[in-house]
């Protein structure tokens, strides 16, 4: 589905440089179609992304619908707007959440 496809693209885009500059683990709690728990690990060597809980404890947990997640990662929805309008809930390190927004 679109969520799995988005994570496949993210996996392909993760570089050592991103991992070095970010040093954070992001967990996504997605509701709706293709939802569930997904993660992007930008802390462990090489980085990773995929379905399930991250291999290490997440620094940031973001909750949103899977449709909004796909919109956010395809540039159709600004993370700041999603957060302000209540479509995106963030728990944890806000500074890291902002770093992830830059990566998008």
PDB file of C-alpha atoms in Angstrom:
ATOM      1  CA  UNK A   1       0.000   0.000   0.000  1.00  0.00           C
ATOM      2  CA  UNK A   2       0.941   3.686  -0.056  1.00  0.00           C
ATOM      3  CA  UNK A   3       2.383   3.616   3.480  1.00  0.00           C
ATOM      4  CA  UNK A   4       4.642   0.632   2.742  1.00  0.00           C
ATOM      5  CA  UNK A   5       5.691   2.282  -0.525  1.00  0.00           C
ATOM      6  CA  UNK A   6       6.528   5.528   1.314  1.00  0.00           C
ATOM      7  CA  UNK A   7       8.723   3.622   3.775  1.00  0.00           C
ATOM      8  CA  UNK A   8      10.433   1.817   0.886  1.00  0.00           C
ATOM      9  CA  UNK A   9      11.329   5.221  -0.584  1.00  0.00           C
ATOM     10  CA  UNK A  10      12.491   6.486   2.830  1.00  0.00           C
ATOM     11  CA  UNK A  11      14.717   3.402   3.264  1.00  0.00           C
ATOM     12  CA  UNK A  12      16.321   4.139  -0.082  1.00  0.00           C
ATOM     13  CA  UNK A  13      16.900   7.777   0.888  1.00  0.00           C
ATOM     14  CA  UNK A  14      18.562   7.135   4.261  1.00  0.00           C
ATOM     15  CA  UNK A  15      22.272   7.956   4.132  1.00  0.00           C
ATOM     16  CA  UNK A  16      25.086   7.817   6.697  1.00  0.00           C
ATOM     17  CA  UNK A  17      25.109  11.621   6.542  1.00  0.00           C
ATOM     18  CA  UNK A  18      21.413  11.798   7.555  1.00  0.00           C
ATOM     19  CA  UNK A  19      22.117   9.375  10.414  1.00  0.00           C
ATOM     20  CA  UNK A  20      25.135  11.405  11.576  1.00  0.00           C
ATOM     21  CA  UNK A  21      23.314  14.738  11.412  1.00  0.00           C
ATOM     22  CA  UNK A  22      19.988  13.552  12.878  1.00  0.00           C
ATOM     23  CA  UNK A  23      20.847  11.015  15.608  1.00  0.00           C
ATOM     24  CA  UNK A  24      17.202  10.229  16.306  1.00  0.00           C
ATOM     25  CA  UNK A  25      14.707   7.389  16.167  1.00  0.00           C
ATOM     26  CA  UNK A  26      11.161   8.175  15.017  1.00  0.00           C
ATOM     27  CA  UNK A  27       8.150   5.960  15.638  1.00  0.00           C
ATOM     28  CA  UNK A  28       4.907   6.482  13.732  1.00  0.00           C
ATOM     29  CA  UNK A  29       1.558   5.308  15.067  1.00  0.00           C
ATOM     30  CA  UNK A  30      -0.621   5.356  11.966  1.00  0.00           C
ATOM     31  CA  UNK A  31      -4.371   4.823  11.948  1.00  0.00           C
ATOM     32  CA  UNK A  32      -6.460   3.681   8.994  1.00  0.00           C
ATOM     33  CA  UNK A  33      -5.471   1.859   5.821  1.00  0.00           C
ATOM     34  CA  UNK A  34      -1.943   0.385   5.968  1.00  0.00           C
ATOM     35  CA  UNK A  35      -1.571   1.772   9.477  1.00  0.00           C
ATOM     36  CA  UNK A  36       0.089   0.311  12.521  1.00  0.00           C
ATOM     37  CA  UNK A  37       3.493   0.985  14.025  1.00  0.00           C
ATOM     38  CA  UNK A  38       6.311   2.067  11.675  1.00  0.00           C
ATOM     39  CA  UNK A  39       9.714   3.576  12.338  1.00  0.00           C
ATOM     40  CA  UNK A  40      12.663   5.475  10.914  1.00  0.00           C
ATOM     41  CA  UNK A  41      15.951   4.833  12.715  1.00  0.00           C
ATOM     42  CA  UNK A  42      18.402   7.662  12.076  1.00  0.00           C
ATOM     43  CA  UNK A  43      20.634   6.778  15.024  1.00  0.00           C
ATOM     44  CA  UNK A  44      21.984   3.253  14.474  1.00  0.00           C
ATOM     45  CA  UNK A  45      24.794   2.789  11.954  1.00  0.00           C
ATOM     46  CA  UNK A  46      23.454   2.821   8.405  1.00  0.00           C
ATOM     47  CA  UNK A  47      19.965   3.770   9.543  1.00  0.00           C
ATOM     48  CA  UNK A  48      16.804   1.852   8.744  1.00  0.00           C
ATOM     49  CA  UNK A  49      13.065   2.214   8.306  1.00  0.00           C
ATOM     50  CA  UNK A  50      10.147  -0.147   8.221  1.00  0.00           C
ATOM     51  CA  UNK A  51       7.168  -1.792   9.852  1.00  0.00           C
ATOM     52  CA  UNK A  52       6.995  -2.527  13.569  1.00  0.00           C
ATOM     53  CA  UNK A  53       8.680  -1.091  16.628  1.00  0.00           C
ATOM     54  CA  UNK A  54      12.128   0.462  16.112  1.00  0.00           C
ATOM     55  CA  UNK A  55      15.170  -1.668  17.099  1.00  0.00           C
ATOM     56  CA  UNK A  56      15.963   0.877  19.836  1.00  0.00           C
ATOM     57  CA  UNK A  57      13.660   3.114  21.903  1.00  0.00           C
ATOM     58  CA  UNK A  58      12.127   5.939  19.856  1.00  0.00           C
ATOM     59  CA  UNK A  59      13.072   9.538  20.673  1.00  0.00           C
ATOM     60  CA  UNK A  60       9.938  10.851  18.994  1.00  0.00           C
ATOM     61  CA  UNK A  61       6.530   9.226  18.587  1.00  0.00           C
ATOM     62  CA  UNK A  62       4.218  10.724  15.984  1.00  0.00           C
ATOM     63  CA  UNK A  63       0.554   9.763  15.718  1.00  0.00           C
ATOM     64  CA  UNK A  64      -1.528  10.500  12.637  1.00  0.00           C
ATOM     65  CA  UNK A  65      -3.671   8.863   9.981  1.00  0.00           C
ATOM     66  CA  UNK A  66      -1.865   6.852   7.316  1.00  0.00           C
ATOM     67  CA  UNK A  67      -3.421   9.079   4.615  1.00  0.00           C
ATOM     68  CA  UNK A  68      -1.990  12.222   6.244  1.00  0.00           C
ATOM     69  CA  UNK A  69       1.378  10.485   6.694  1.00  0.00           C
ATOM     70  CA  UNK A  70       1.590   9.771   2.960  1.00  0.00           C
ATOM     71  CA  UNK A  71       0.519  13.367   2.188  1.00  0.00           C
ATOM     72  CA  UNK A  72       3.198  14.671   4.541  1.00  0.00           C
ATOM     73  CA  UNK A  73       5.989  12.609   2.995  1.00  0.00           C
ATOM     74  CA  UNK A  74       4.930  13.470  -0.551  1.00  0.00           C
ATOM     75  CA  UNK A  75       4.938  17.188   0.242  1.00  0.00           C
ATOM     76  CA  UNK A  76       1.160  17.662   0.009  1.00  0.00           C
ATOM     77  CA  UNK A  77       0.825  18.401   3.735  1.00  0.00           C
ATOM     78  CA  UNK A  78       3.274  20.535   5.719  1.00  0.00           C
ATOM     79  CA  UNK A  79       4.203  18.880   9.046  1.00  0.00           C
ATOM     80  CA  UNK A  80       3.792  22.224  10.854  1.00  0.00           C
ATOM     81  CA  UNK A  81       0.283  22.631   9.436  1.00  0.00           C
ATOM     82  CA  UNK A  82      -0.591  19.022  10.301  1.00  0.00           C
ATOM     83  CA  UNK A  83       0.578  19.619  13.869  1.00  0.00           C
ATOM     84  CA  UNK A  84      -1.248  22.963  14.250  1.00  0.00           C
ATOM     85  CA  UNK A  85      -4.497  21.531  12.892  1.00  0.00           C
ATOM     86  CA  UNK A  86      -4.348  18.529  15.225  1.00  0.00           C
ATOM     87  CA  UNK A  87      -3.799  15.949  12.452  1.00  0.00           C
ATOM     88  CA  UNK A  88      -0.348  15.168  13.854  1.00  0.00           C
ATOM     89  CA  UNK A  89       0.418  14.485  17.519  1.00  0.00           C
ATOM     90  CA  UNK A  90       4.027  14.462  18.665  1.00  0.00           C
ATOM     91  CA  UNK A  91       5.406  12.972  21.881  1.00  0.00           C
ATOM     92  CA  UNK A  92       9.058  13.261  22.829  1.00  0.00           C
ATOM     93  CA  UNK A  93      11.907  15.358  21.474  1.00  0.00           C
ATOM     94  CA  UNK A  94      10.438  18.288  19.498  1.00  0.00           C
ATOM     95  CA  UNK A  95      13.870  19.423  18.276  1.00  0.00           C
ATOM     96  CA  UNK A  96      14.315  16.026  16.573  1.00  0.00           C
ATOM     97  CA  UNK A  97      10.825  16.240  15.099  1.00  0.00           C
ATOM     98  CA  UNK A  98      11.858  19.535  13.477  1.00  0.00           C
ATOM     99  CA  UNK A  99      15.055  17.908  12.127  1.00  0.00           C
ATOM    100  CA  UNK A 100      12.911  15.240  10.464  1.00  0.00           C
ATOM    101  CA  UNK A 101      10.770  17.969   8.879  1.00  0.00           C
ATOM    102  CA  UNK A 102      13.929  19.411   7.291  1.00  0.00           C
ATOM    103  CA  UNK A 103      14.758  15.984   5.884  1.00  0.00           C
ATOM    104  CA  UNK A 104      11.322  15.783   4.218  1.00  0.00           C
TER     105      UNK A 104
END
